[in-house]
Amino acid sequence: MSAILSVDALNDFITPGVACIKPVETLPTAPPPESSSSLEHEVILDGEPGSQAASNVPAQISLTDCLACSGCVTSAEAVLVSLQSHNEVLNVLDDAPALQIIPDPTGGKPIVEGLQNPDSKIFVVSVSPQTRASLAAACGDGVTEQQAGHMIEQLFTGANGLRSGGKYGNGFTWVLDTNTAREACLVLGSDEVLGGEDAIKPNADDHSNKPATPPILTSSCPGWVCYAEKTHPYVLPHLSRVKSPQALMGTLLKTTLSRTLGISPERIWHLAIMPCFDKKLEASREELTDAVWTSEDGKPGKGVRDVDCVITTKEILMLVASRGIDFFGLPARTAAVEQPAFPDPTIHRFLFPPRSKKQSRSAGTSGGNLHYILHDVQSRNPGSKIEMVRGRNADVVDYSVVDATGKTVFKSARYYGFRNIQNLVRKLKPAKASRMPGSRPAGVAKKPKSKSAGLEYAYVEVMACPGGCTNGGGQIKVDDEIIIDRKGFEAKPGPQEQKAWLAEVDEAYFSADEPGFADADPREQKGDPNGVVCGISPSNIRNTLAHWSNITGIDLYKLAYTSYREVISDVGKEITETERVVQLAGKIGGGW
């Protein structure tokens, strides 16, 4: 998503031609008179509807439809649909009284009250650090990311937040930090890239899940993944199979709570608050439902989503406005809201660490995937150092780990923004086979013997947004009305104000000057392989993941890894009447 893209200014459709095609999903009726023609699809060309489109029932476009069609290749298709929004959050909260978890005084399994109402659910929300940073910057007055997190906890669980209104006074049982899932993803991602005995592998008889092919590319950015699936399928074998922090947190919550409490996954409603609209599309993927971890074959399918709803940072302000709550009036400098214990003690310690970890500036604002892998490589090669070479702009950087003898042991890079991603995917594009016998494949230039062909990186961190995730399209922008009012701008903010605002958000993201933050273990700097890497203990993460797999009885590969598939465009493709009937009958439960 571009740096200035917002809901109010979305105009990044591809041109020319079809912007969106959605079949009118009705079975055939009696044939019309010969003088009239049938319109099988509602087509919008250059903003003008077809002449006969008004005679059809308006089509409803869902997130799944966006994923199933490549007529649009905008990086923010989620903006076009309203399935996941702050209104959905309020509607679900008002559906029925929330399920109550009562601890067992004898230390046994907690008791769940309210199961007699089939609409009652347990509400859980996970919040990204980029969201907290954006809200902290909006608060001003030196409010830190951790303090903004306290305000969010009060909003979702406190008496003066969402519980103060609504039909049933429902709130959320737990407010979780996605940083915990991020740490697990960093360890899993590094093990995937570096291999070895710690890398998780699929079952020997599972031929559908193949390991990623080097160079391995980050897959935690859904805008980038959606773009690759729809326009460059040859890139898919290179995508990391590790789930994103949002997806991993969703799977962890749904599997652990459903198995430990003995309830259906659909009775657990998980809300994620993210800096990016594309995260809504990620939550809608069939690869991220209970169909994967409840079936023996682990194949994607329609089922209960691991993440039921995603809203962005901006939508938090819409949420509080709908309930008449003054978010900026919630106390920031207070102790965190005490939350009930998670049903499993080991998972509780993982989700609620005693102290928050300090964010490293060198790790960037997009999760630190590349930063962690580089330091993991360095810890495995004592005496090595990390070298950096800037590319043609600030969003392209090459990194190398050089050992004590001067030999390069690891090469990687960072590519942010679609302008730079275009250059990356061109380098990965396979050459076309030439029809002339004995000739070189088309598009392959003769290279000097001193240079090796192909992409030499072992890993590339790819993000759609220039500047990283703190600049996501769902973040609060400097030209939003709330910021103009709070900062007292007399005119619309320009590029300089935007640059200063992004610097404020980044500063809030790295704010760690208050009690309760833990510094990195000094052994990290010594390269102790048995210690920690970037403040994270790989052995502790691996033990927690193994415990998760054990208590749920699900293979860890199913829990932590995912898959991707090429999305083939059906724009302009003609199908027969029989094929159309078969498709529609299958959708409504029929069979042929």
PDB file of N, CA and C in Angstrom, residues 28 83 89 91 180 223 225 253 287 315 353 452 481 502 531 542 550 562 592:
ATOM      1  N   PRO A  28     -29.950 -20.503 -13.649  1.00  0.00           N
ATOM      2  CA  PRO A  28     -30.653 -20.061 -14.852  1.00  0.00           C
ATOM      3  C   PRO A  28     -32.172 -20.125 -14.685  1.00  0.00           C
ATOM      4  N   LEU A  83     -16.878  -6.120   5.030  1.00  0.00           N
ATOM      5  CA  LEU A  83     -17.191  -7.275   5.857  1.00  0.00           C
ATOM      6  C   LEU A  83     -16.550  -7.180   7.230  1.00  0.00           C
ATOM      7  N   VAL A  89     -17.609  -5.408  14.813  1.00  0.00           N
ATOM      8  CA  VAL A  89     -17.214  -5.614  16.208  1.00  0.00           C
ATOM      9  C   VAL A  89     -18.387  -5.310  17.133  1.00  0.00           C
ATOM     10  N   ASN A  91     -21.596  -5.162  16.370  1.00  0.00           N
ATOM     11  CA  ASN A  91     -22.721  -6.076  16.134  1.00  0.00           C
ATOM     12  C   ASN A  91     -22.519  -7.417  16.832  1.00  0.00           C
ATOM     13  N   THR A 180       4.435 -11.231  21.144  1.00  0.00           N
ATOM     14  CA  THR A 180       4.765 -12.583  21.605  1.00  0.00           C
ATOM     15  C   THR A 180       4.742 -13.566  20.438  1.00  0.00           C
ATOM     16  N   GLY A 223      -0.094  -7.735   1.639  1.00  0.00           N
ATOM     17  CA  GLY A 223      -0.155  -7.017   0.369  1.00  0.00           C
ATOM     18  C   GLY A 223       0.825  -7.594  -0.626  1.00  0.00           C
ATOM     19  N   VAL A 225       2.105 -10.718  -0.473  1.00  0.00           N
ATOM     20  CA  VAL A 225       1.701 -12.095  -0.775  1.00  0.00           C
ATOM     21  C   VAL A 225       0.580 -12.108  -1.807  1.00  0.00           C
ATOM     22  N   LEU A 253      -4.671 -19.154  19.680  1.00  0.00           N
ATOM     23  CA  LEU A 253      -5.853 -18.901  20.520  1.00  0.00           C
ATOM     24  C   LEU A 253      -6.965 -19.908  20.243  1.00  0.00           C
ATOM     25  N   GLU A 287      -6.526 -20.891   3.872  1.00  0.00           N
ATOM     26  CA  GLU A 287      -5.373 -21.542   4.473  1.00  0.00           C
ATOM     27  C   GLU A 287      -5.251 -21.239   5.960  1.00  0.00           C
ATOM     28  N   GLU A 315      -9.648   2.591  12.552  1.00  0.00           N
ATOM     29  CA  GLU A 315     -10.982   2.104  12.897  1.00  0.00           C
ATOM     30  C   GLU A 315     -11.196   2.025  14.407  1.00  0.00           C
ATOM     31  N   PRO A 353       4.370 -12.152  29.188  1.00  0.00           N
ATOM     32  CA  PRO A 353       5.708 -12.139  29.778  1.00  0.00           C
ATOM     33  C   PRO A 353       5.782 -11.113  30.901  1.00  0.00           C
ATOM     34  N   SER A 452      28.406 -14.697 -10.631  1.00  0.00           N
ATOM     35  CA  SER A 452      27.493 -15.834 -10.697  1.00  0.00           C
ATOM     36  C   SER A 452      26.120 -15.377 -11.118  1.00  0.00           C
ATOM     37  N   GLU A 481      -8.439  14.256  10.157  1.00  0.00           N
ATOM     38  CA  GLU A 481      -9.049  15.386  10.867  1.00  0.00           C
ATOM     39  C   GLU A 481      -8.677  15.410  12.348  1.00  0.00           C
ATOM     40  N   LEU A 502       5.573  10.846  10.706  1.00  0.00           N
ATOM     41  CA  LEU A 502       6.087   9.480  10.655  1.00  0.00           C
ATOM     42  C   LEU A 502       7.251   9.301  11.624  1.00  0.00           C
ATOM     43  N   GLY A 531      22.632 -18.913  24.504  1.00  0.00           N
ATOM     44  CA  GLY A 531      21.952 -17.806  25.162  1.00  0.00           C
ATOM     45  C   GLY A 531      20.766 -17.316  24.373  1.00  0.00           C
ATOM     46  N   ARG A 542      11.073 -22.657  21.281  1.00  0.00           N
ATOM     47  CA  ARG A 542      10.872 -23.998  20.736  1.00  0.00           C
ATOM     48  C   ARG A 542      10.181 -24.905  21.748  1.00  0.00           C
ATOM     49  N   ASN A 550       1.735 -30.419  21.820  1.00  0.00           N
ATOM     50  CA  ASN A 550       1.427 -31.553  22.688  1.00  0.00           C
ATOM     51  C   ASN A 550       0.033 -31.445  23.304  1.00  0.00           C
ATOM     52  N   THR A 562       2.065 -22.371   6.762  1.00  0.00           N
ATOM     53  CA  THR A 562       0.921 -22.196   5.872  1.00  0.00           C
ATOM     54  C   THR A 562       1.366 -22.449   4.435  1.00  0.00           C
ATOM     55  N   TRP A 592     -22.848 -32.729  -8.663  1.00  0.00           N
ATOM     56  CA  TRP A 592     -23.073 -33.240 -10.015  1.00  0.00           C
ATOM     57  C   TRP A 592     -22.239 -34.486 -10.222  1.00  0.00           C
TER      58      TRP A 592
END
